[in-house]
Coordinates of C-alpha atoms in Angstrom, one line a residue:
X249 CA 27.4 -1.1 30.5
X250 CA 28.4 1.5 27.2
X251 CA 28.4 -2.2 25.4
X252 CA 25.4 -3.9 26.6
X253 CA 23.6 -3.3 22.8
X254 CA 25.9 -3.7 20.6
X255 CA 25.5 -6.2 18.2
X256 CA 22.5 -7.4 20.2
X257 CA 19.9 -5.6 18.6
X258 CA 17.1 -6.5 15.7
X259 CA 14.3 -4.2 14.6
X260 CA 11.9 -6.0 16.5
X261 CA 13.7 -4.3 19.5
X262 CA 12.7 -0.8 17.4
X263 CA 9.3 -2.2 17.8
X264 CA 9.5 -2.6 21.7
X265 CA 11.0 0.7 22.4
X266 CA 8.2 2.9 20.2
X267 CA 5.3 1.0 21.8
X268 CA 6.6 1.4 25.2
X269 CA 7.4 4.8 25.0
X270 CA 4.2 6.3 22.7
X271 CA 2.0 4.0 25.6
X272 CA 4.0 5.5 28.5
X273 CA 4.9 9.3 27.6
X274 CA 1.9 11.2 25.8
X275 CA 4.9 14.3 25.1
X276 CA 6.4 11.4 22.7
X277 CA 3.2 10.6 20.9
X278 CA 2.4 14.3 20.3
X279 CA 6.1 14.9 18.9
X280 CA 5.6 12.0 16.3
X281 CA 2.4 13.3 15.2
X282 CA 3.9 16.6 15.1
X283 CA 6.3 15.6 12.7
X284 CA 3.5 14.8 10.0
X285 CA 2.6 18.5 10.2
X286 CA -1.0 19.1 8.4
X287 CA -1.2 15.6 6.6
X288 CA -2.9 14.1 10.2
X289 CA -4.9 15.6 12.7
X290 CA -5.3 13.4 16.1
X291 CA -8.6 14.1 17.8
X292 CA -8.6 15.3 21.2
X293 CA -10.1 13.7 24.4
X294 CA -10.1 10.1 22.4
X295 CA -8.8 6.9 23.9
X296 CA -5.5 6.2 22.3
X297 CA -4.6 2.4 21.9
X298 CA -1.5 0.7 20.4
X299 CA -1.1 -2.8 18.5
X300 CA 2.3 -4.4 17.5
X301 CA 2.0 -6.3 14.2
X302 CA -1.0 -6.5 13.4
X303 CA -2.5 -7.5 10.5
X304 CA -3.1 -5.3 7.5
X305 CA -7.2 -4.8 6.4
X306 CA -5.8 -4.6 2.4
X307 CA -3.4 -7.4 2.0
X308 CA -2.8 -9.2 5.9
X309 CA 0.8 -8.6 5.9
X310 CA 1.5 -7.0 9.3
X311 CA 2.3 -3.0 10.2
X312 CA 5.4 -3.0 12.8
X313 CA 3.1 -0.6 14.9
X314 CA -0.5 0.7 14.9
X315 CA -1.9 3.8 16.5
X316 CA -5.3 4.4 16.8
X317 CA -7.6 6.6 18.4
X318 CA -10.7 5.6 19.7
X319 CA -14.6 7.2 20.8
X320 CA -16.4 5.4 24.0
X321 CA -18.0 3.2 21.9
X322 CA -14.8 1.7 20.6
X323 CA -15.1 3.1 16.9
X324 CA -12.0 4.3 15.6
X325 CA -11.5 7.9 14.5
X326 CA -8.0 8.3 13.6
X327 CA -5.3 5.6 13.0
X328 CA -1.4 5.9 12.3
X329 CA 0.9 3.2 11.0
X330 CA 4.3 3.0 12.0
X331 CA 6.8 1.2 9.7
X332 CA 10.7 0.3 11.5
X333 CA 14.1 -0.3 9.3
X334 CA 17.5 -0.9 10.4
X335 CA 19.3 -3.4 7.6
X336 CA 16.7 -4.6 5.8
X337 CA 15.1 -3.1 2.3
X338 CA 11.5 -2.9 1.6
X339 CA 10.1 -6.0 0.6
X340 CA 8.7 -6.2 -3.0
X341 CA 5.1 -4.3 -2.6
X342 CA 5.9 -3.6 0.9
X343 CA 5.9 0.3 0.6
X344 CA 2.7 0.2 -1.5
X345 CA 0.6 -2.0 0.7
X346 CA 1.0 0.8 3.3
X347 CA -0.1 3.0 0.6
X348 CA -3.5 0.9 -0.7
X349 CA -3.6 0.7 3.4
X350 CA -3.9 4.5 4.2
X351 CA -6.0 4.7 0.7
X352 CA -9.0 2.2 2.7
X353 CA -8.1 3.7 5.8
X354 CA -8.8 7.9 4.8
X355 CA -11.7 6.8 2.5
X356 CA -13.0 5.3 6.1
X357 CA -11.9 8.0 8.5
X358 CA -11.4 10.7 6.6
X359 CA -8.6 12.3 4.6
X360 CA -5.9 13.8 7.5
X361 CA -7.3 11.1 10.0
X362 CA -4.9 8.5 8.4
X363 CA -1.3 8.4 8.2
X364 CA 2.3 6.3 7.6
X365 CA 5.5 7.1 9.4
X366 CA 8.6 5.4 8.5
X367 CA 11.4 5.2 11.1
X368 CA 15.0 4.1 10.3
X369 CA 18.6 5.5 11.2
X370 CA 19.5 8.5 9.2
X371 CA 21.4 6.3 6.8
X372 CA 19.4 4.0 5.9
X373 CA 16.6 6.5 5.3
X374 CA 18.7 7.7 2.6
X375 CA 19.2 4.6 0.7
X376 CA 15.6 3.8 1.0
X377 CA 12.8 4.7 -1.8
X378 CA 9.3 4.7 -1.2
X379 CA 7.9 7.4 -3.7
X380 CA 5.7 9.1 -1.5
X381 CA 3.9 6.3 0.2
X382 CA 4.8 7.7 3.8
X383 CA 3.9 11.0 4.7
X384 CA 6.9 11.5 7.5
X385 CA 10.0 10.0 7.8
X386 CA 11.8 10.1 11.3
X387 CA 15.6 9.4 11.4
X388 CA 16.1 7.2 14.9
X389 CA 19.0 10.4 15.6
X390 CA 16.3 12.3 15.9
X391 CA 14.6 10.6 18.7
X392 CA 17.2 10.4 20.9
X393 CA 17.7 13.9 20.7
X394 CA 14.2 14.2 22.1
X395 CA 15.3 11.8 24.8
X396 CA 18.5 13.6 25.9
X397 CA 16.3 17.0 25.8
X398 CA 13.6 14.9 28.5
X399 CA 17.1 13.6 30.4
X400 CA 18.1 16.8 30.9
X401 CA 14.8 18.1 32.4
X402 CA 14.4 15.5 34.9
X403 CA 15.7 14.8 37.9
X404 CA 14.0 11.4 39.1
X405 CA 17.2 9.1 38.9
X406 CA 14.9 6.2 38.0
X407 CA 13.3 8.0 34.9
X408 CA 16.9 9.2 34.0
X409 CA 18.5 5.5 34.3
X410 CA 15.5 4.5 31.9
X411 CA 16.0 7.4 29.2
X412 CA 20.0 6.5 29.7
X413 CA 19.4 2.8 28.9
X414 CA 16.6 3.7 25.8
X415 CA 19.4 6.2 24.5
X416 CA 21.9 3.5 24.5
X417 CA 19.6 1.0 22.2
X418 CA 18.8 3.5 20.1
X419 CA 22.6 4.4 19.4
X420 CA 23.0 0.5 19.1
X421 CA 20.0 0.1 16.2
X422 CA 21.9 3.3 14.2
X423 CA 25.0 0.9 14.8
X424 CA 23.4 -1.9 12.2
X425 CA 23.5 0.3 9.2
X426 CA 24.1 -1.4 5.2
X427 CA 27.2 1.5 5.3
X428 CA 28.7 -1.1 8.1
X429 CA 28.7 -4.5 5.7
X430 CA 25.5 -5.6 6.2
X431 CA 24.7 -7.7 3.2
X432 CA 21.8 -10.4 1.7
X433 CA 23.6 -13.7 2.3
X434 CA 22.7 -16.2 -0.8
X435 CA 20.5 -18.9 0.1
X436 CA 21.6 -22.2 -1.5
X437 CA 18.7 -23.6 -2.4
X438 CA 17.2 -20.4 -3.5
X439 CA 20.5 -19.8 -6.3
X440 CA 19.5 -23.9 -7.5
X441 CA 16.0 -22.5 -7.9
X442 CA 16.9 -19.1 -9.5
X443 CA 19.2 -21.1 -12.1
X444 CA 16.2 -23.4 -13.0
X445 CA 14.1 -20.2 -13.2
X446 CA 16.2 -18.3 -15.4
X447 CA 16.3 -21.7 -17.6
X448 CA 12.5 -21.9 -18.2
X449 CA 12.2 -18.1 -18.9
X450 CA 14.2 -18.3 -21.6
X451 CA 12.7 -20.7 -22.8
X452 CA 9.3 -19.5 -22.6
X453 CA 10.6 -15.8 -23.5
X454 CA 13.9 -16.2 -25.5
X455 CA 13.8 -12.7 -26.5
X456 CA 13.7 -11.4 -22.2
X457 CA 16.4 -11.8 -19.4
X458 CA 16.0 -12.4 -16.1
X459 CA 17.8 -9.8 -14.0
X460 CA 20.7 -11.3 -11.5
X461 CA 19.0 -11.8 -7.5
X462 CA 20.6 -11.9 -4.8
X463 CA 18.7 -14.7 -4.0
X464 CA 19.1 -14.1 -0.5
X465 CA 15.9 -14.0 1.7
X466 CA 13.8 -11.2 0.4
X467 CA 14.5 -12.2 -3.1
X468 CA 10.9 -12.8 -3.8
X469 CA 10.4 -10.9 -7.0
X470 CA 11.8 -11.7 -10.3
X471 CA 12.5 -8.5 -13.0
X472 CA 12.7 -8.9 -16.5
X473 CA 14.9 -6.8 -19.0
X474 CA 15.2 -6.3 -22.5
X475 CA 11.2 -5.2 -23.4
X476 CA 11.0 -1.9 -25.1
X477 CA 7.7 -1.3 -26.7
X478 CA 7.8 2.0 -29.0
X479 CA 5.6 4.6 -27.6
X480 CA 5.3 3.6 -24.3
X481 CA 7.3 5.2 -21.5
X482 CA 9.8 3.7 -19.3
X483 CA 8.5 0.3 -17.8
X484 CA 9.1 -2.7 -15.5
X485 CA 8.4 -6.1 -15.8
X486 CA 7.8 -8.0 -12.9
X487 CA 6.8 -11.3 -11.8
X488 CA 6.1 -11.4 -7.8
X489 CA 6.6 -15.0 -5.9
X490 CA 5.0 -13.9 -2.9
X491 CA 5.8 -16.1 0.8
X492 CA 3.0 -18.1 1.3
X493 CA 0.6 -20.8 -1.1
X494 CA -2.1 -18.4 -2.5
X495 CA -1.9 -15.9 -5.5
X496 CA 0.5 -13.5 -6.2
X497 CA 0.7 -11.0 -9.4
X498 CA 2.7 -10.5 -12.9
X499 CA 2.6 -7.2 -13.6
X500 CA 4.0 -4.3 -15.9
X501 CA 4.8 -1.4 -13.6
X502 CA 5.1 2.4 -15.5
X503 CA 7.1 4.7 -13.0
X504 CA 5.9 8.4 -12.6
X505 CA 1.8 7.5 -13.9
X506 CA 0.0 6.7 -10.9
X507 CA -1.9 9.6 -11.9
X508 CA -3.3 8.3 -15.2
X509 CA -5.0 5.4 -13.4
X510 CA -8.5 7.1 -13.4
X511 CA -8.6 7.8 -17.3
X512 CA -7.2 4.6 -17.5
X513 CA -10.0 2.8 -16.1
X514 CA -12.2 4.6 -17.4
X515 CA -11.6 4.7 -21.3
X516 CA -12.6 0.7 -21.3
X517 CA -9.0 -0.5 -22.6
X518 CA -8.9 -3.4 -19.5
X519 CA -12.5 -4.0 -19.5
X520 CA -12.7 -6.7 -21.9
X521 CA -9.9 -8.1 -20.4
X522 CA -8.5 -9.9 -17.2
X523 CA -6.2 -7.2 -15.9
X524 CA -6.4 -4.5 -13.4
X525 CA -5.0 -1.1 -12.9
X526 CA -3.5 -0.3 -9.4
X527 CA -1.5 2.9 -8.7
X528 CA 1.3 1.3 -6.5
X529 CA 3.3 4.5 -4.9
X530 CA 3.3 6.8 -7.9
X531 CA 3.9 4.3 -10.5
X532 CA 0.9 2.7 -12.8
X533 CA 1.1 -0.8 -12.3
X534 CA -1.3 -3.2 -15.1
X535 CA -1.4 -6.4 -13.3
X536 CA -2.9 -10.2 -13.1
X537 CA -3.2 -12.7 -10.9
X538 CA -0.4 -15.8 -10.9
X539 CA 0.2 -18.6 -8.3
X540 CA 2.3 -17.9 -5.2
X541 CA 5.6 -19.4 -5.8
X542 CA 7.8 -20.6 -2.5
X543 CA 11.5 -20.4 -3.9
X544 CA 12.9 -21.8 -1.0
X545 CA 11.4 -25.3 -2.1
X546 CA 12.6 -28.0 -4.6
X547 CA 12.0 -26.3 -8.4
X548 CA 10.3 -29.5 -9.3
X549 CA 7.6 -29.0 -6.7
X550 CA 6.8 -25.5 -7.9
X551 CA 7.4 -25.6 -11.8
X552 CA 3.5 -26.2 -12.6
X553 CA 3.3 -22.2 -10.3
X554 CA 6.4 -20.9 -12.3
X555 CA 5.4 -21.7 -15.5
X556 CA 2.0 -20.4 -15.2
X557 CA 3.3 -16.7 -13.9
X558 CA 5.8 -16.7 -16.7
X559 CA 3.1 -17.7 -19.2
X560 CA 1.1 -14.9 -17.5
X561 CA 3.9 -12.4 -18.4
X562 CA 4.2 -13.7 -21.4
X563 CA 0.6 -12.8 -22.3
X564 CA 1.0 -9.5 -21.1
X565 CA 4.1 -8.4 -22.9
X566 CA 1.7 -10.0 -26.2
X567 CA -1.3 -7.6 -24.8
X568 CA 1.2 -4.6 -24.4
X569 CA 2.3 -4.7 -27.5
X570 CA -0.9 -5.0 -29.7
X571 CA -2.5 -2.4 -27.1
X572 CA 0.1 0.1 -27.3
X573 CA -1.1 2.7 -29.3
X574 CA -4.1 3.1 -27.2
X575 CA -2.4 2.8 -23.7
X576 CA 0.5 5.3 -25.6
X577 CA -2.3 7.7 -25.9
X578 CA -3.4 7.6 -22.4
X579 CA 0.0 7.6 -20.5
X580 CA 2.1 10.4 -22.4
X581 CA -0.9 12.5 -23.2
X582 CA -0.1 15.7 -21.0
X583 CA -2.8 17.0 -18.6
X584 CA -3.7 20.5 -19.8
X585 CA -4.4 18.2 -23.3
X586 CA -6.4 16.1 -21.7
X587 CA -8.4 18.8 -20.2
X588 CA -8.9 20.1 -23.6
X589 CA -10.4 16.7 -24.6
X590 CA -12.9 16.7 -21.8
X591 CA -10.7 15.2 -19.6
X592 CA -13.0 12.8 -16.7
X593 CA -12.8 13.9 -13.1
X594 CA -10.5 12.8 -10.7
X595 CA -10.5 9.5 -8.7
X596 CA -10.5 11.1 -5.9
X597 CA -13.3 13.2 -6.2
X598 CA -15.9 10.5 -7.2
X599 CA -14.1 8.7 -4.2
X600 CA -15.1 11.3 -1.8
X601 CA -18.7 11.8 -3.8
X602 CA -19.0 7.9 -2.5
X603 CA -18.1 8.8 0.7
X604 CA -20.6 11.4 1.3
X605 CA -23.4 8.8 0.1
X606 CA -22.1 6.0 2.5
X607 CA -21.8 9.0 5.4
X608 CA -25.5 9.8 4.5
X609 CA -26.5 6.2 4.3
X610 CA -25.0 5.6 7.7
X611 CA -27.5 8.6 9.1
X612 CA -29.9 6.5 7.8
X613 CA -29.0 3.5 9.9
X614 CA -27.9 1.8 7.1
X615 CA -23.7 0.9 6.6
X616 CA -23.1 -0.3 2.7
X617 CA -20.3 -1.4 3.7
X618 CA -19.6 -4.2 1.2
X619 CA -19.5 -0.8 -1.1
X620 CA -16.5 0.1 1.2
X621 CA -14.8 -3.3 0.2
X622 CA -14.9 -2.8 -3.9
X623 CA -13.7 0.6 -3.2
X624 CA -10.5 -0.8 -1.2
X625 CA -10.0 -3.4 -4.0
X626 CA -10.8 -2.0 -7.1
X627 CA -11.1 2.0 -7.1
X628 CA -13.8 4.3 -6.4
X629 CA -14.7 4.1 -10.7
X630 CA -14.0 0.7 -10.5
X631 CA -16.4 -0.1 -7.6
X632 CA -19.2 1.7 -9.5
X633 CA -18.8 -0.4 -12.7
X634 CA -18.8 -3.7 -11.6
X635 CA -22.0 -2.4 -8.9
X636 CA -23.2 -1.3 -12.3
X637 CA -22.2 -5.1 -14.2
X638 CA -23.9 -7.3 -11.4
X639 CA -27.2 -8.4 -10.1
X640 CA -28.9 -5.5 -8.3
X641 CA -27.1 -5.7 -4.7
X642 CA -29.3 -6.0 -1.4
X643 CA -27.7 -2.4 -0.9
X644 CA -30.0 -1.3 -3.9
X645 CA -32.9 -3.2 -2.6
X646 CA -32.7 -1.4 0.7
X647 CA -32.7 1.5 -0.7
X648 CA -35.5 1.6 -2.4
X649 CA -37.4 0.1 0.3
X650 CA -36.4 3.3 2.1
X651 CA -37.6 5.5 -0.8
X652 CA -33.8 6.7 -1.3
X653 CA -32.6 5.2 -4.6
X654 CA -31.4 8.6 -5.0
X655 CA -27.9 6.9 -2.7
X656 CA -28.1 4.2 -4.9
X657 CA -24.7 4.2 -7.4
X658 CA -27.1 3.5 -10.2
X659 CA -28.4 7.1 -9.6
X660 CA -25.3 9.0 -8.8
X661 CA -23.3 7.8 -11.9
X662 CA -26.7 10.1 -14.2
X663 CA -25.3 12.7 -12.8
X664 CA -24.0 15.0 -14.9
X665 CA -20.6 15.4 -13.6
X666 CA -19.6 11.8 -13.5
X667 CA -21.5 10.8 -16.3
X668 CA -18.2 10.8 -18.4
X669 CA -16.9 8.1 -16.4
X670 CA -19.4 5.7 -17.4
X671 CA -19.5 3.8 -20.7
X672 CA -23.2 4.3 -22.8
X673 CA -23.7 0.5 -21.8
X674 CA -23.4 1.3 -18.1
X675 CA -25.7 4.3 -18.2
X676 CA -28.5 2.6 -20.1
X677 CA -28.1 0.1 -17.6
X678 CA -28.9 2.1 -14.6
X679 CA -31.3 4.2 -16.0
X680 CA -33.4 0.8 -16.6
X681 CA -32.7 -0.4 -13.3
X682 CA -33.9 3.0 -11.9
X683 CA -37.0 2.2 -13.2

């Protein structure tokens, strides 16, 4: 019986035990959500309900397990995500997608209503890096403390069997650790493909390398070295295959400036072109869209996808380089100087000025939520522009059908707070809309 586990276990079996146990033992859940301390507050007398991979609202990969409290009338008020690891690293992108996932899910329910809890053995924990993009982490060790601590309370020989058999899995899934052996095992057909690869970068890009893959199964991202651009800090160039047909990104990722995305966006250095800013963790990343590429099929099949990504990065090492001074300016200027320059206001705060409007709005009876979309996908800032660059919306129409063009974004960005974020163009724009 001591042996029943062992090297029987996967992290799907992680899964099984947390949504068993959070839906069977309320102690349990209010543990976890103890452990994220202030950062999420779970409302009282709510129905809570549980989901096991489902789909993600920002990008549809799937969250190992979902929390979620819910009002009579099935809204939900509160929601935490649950992410499991026993071997395996994070996927390229994986960690931030829970990030851009907690960002739509706080501007929705509000700011400790939303959370990310990473559970992995104690080990593994350690090799892992997420830069902030959970707000907990729980070593498995830890749990089964709690669980011994619940043994030794009870005395109902069927609950104590159960905790006795739940302990034992849990030591099992602390068994499959990387510091056992555990290894990406090459794929084949993926090293034919990465050779071919390498091939038609360098010949697209003699003067970058391709960094050596494992090419075993999560080798979906490709990094390139040897770009050094003077005046711009520490970067990474990437060019993301993605799993599935559909589009994917090349992008130029600046660790430690996830910060500088607002000033970023708004000083109009991307607007005249076809990339985006996107904080991913608490890196900058400058991105554009590239075909999905499926390395585990023939390279003749997916050279017209490769060689469109790699021209991709190759016009955005050309862009980096003739924009440099500029994007120098914005990322190593220090914040008390920017401040001294007048520096725009936070993200965050025009985020939550948005909020309040679409909280307003809803007392009105009326849910802009297509507004709620952009701000997912492009930024708070970045939401109001392109409002500001279209057709008047329906939204706007409404509005002033309702006498309330004072909620409309053409009449929050004249105020005088946020009228720094906005470009002379964009003001005059609203102003003659407004009229």
């Amino acid at each position: 019986m001591d042996e029943i586990f062992r090297d029987r276990v996967r992290e799907r079996d992680l899964d099984n035990f947390l949504v068993e146990e959070i839906y069977a033992s309320p102690r349990f859940l209010d543990w976890i959500v103890d452990r994220l301390q202030r950062r999420f507050i779970a409302p009282s007398s709510l129905t809570v309900r549980l989901q096991k991979s489902p789909p993600r609202e920002a990008d549809r990969r799937q969250t190992d397990v979902r929390v979620a409290w819910f009002d009579d009338d099935t809204g939900m008020h509160a929601c935490v995500l649950i992410e499991s690891k026993i071997t395996a690293d994070f996927q390229s992108g994986q960690a931030e997608a829970y990030a851009s996932e907690l960002s739509a899910l706080r501007l929705r329910l509000g700011p400790t209503c939303a959370a990310a809890i990473l559970v992995a053995p104690s080990a593994k924990l350690r090799s892992l890096t997420h830069d902030g993009c959970f707000d907990a982490e729980i070593p498995i060790e830890d749990i089964i403390e709690f669980l011994r601590e619940r043994l030794q309370a009870d005395d109902n020989p069927e609950i104590v069997r159960r905790l006795e058999m739940r302990i034992q899995l849990l030591e099992a899934l602390c068994g499959k650790r990387s510091a056992a052996g555990w290894v990406g095992a090459t794929i084949a057909a993926k090293r034919d493909f990465a050779d071919s690869y390498v091939l038609l970068a360098s010949e697209i890009m003699p003067d970058l390398s391709v960094r050596p893959s494992t090419d075993g199964p999560r080798a979906i991202t490709r990094i390139f070295e040897g770009l050094e651009i003077e005046g711009l800090p520490d970067l990474s160039l990437r060019h993301e295959f993605g799993t599935a047909p559909g589009w994917k990104y090349a992008n130029v990722l600046f660790r430690g400036m996830g910060a500088r995305i607002t000033a970023l966006r708004a000083n109009g250095l991307l607007s005249a072109t076809h990339y985006t800013a996107e904080v991913a963790g608490k890196s900058l990343a400058i991105r554009v869209a590239t075909p999905a590429v499926d390395p585990t099929r023939p390279f003749s099949e997916e050279r017209q996808a490769v060689e469109s990504g790699l021209l991709a990065i190759r016009d955005l090492v050309s862009w980096l380089r003739g924009a440099a001074p500029k994007l120098s300016e914005e990322l190593n200027m220090a914040p008390t100087e920017r401040q001294h320059a007048g520096t725009m206001p936070t993200e965050a705060a025009f985020a939550e000025q948005l909020m309040e409007t679409y909280r307003e709005c809803e007392r009105l009876g009326y849910k802009p939520t297509g507004m709620l979309q952009m701000i997912h996908d492009h930024g708070a800032i970045g939401a109001a522009k392109r409002l500001l660059a279209l057709r008047p919306s329906d939204g706007f129409n409404r509005l002033a059908l309702m006498n309330r063009l004072d909620l409309a974004i053409e009449s929050i960005v004249q105020r005088e707070q946020w009228r720094g974020l906005f470009t002379d163009h964009e003001l005059k724009r609203a102003a003659q809309r407004l009229r």
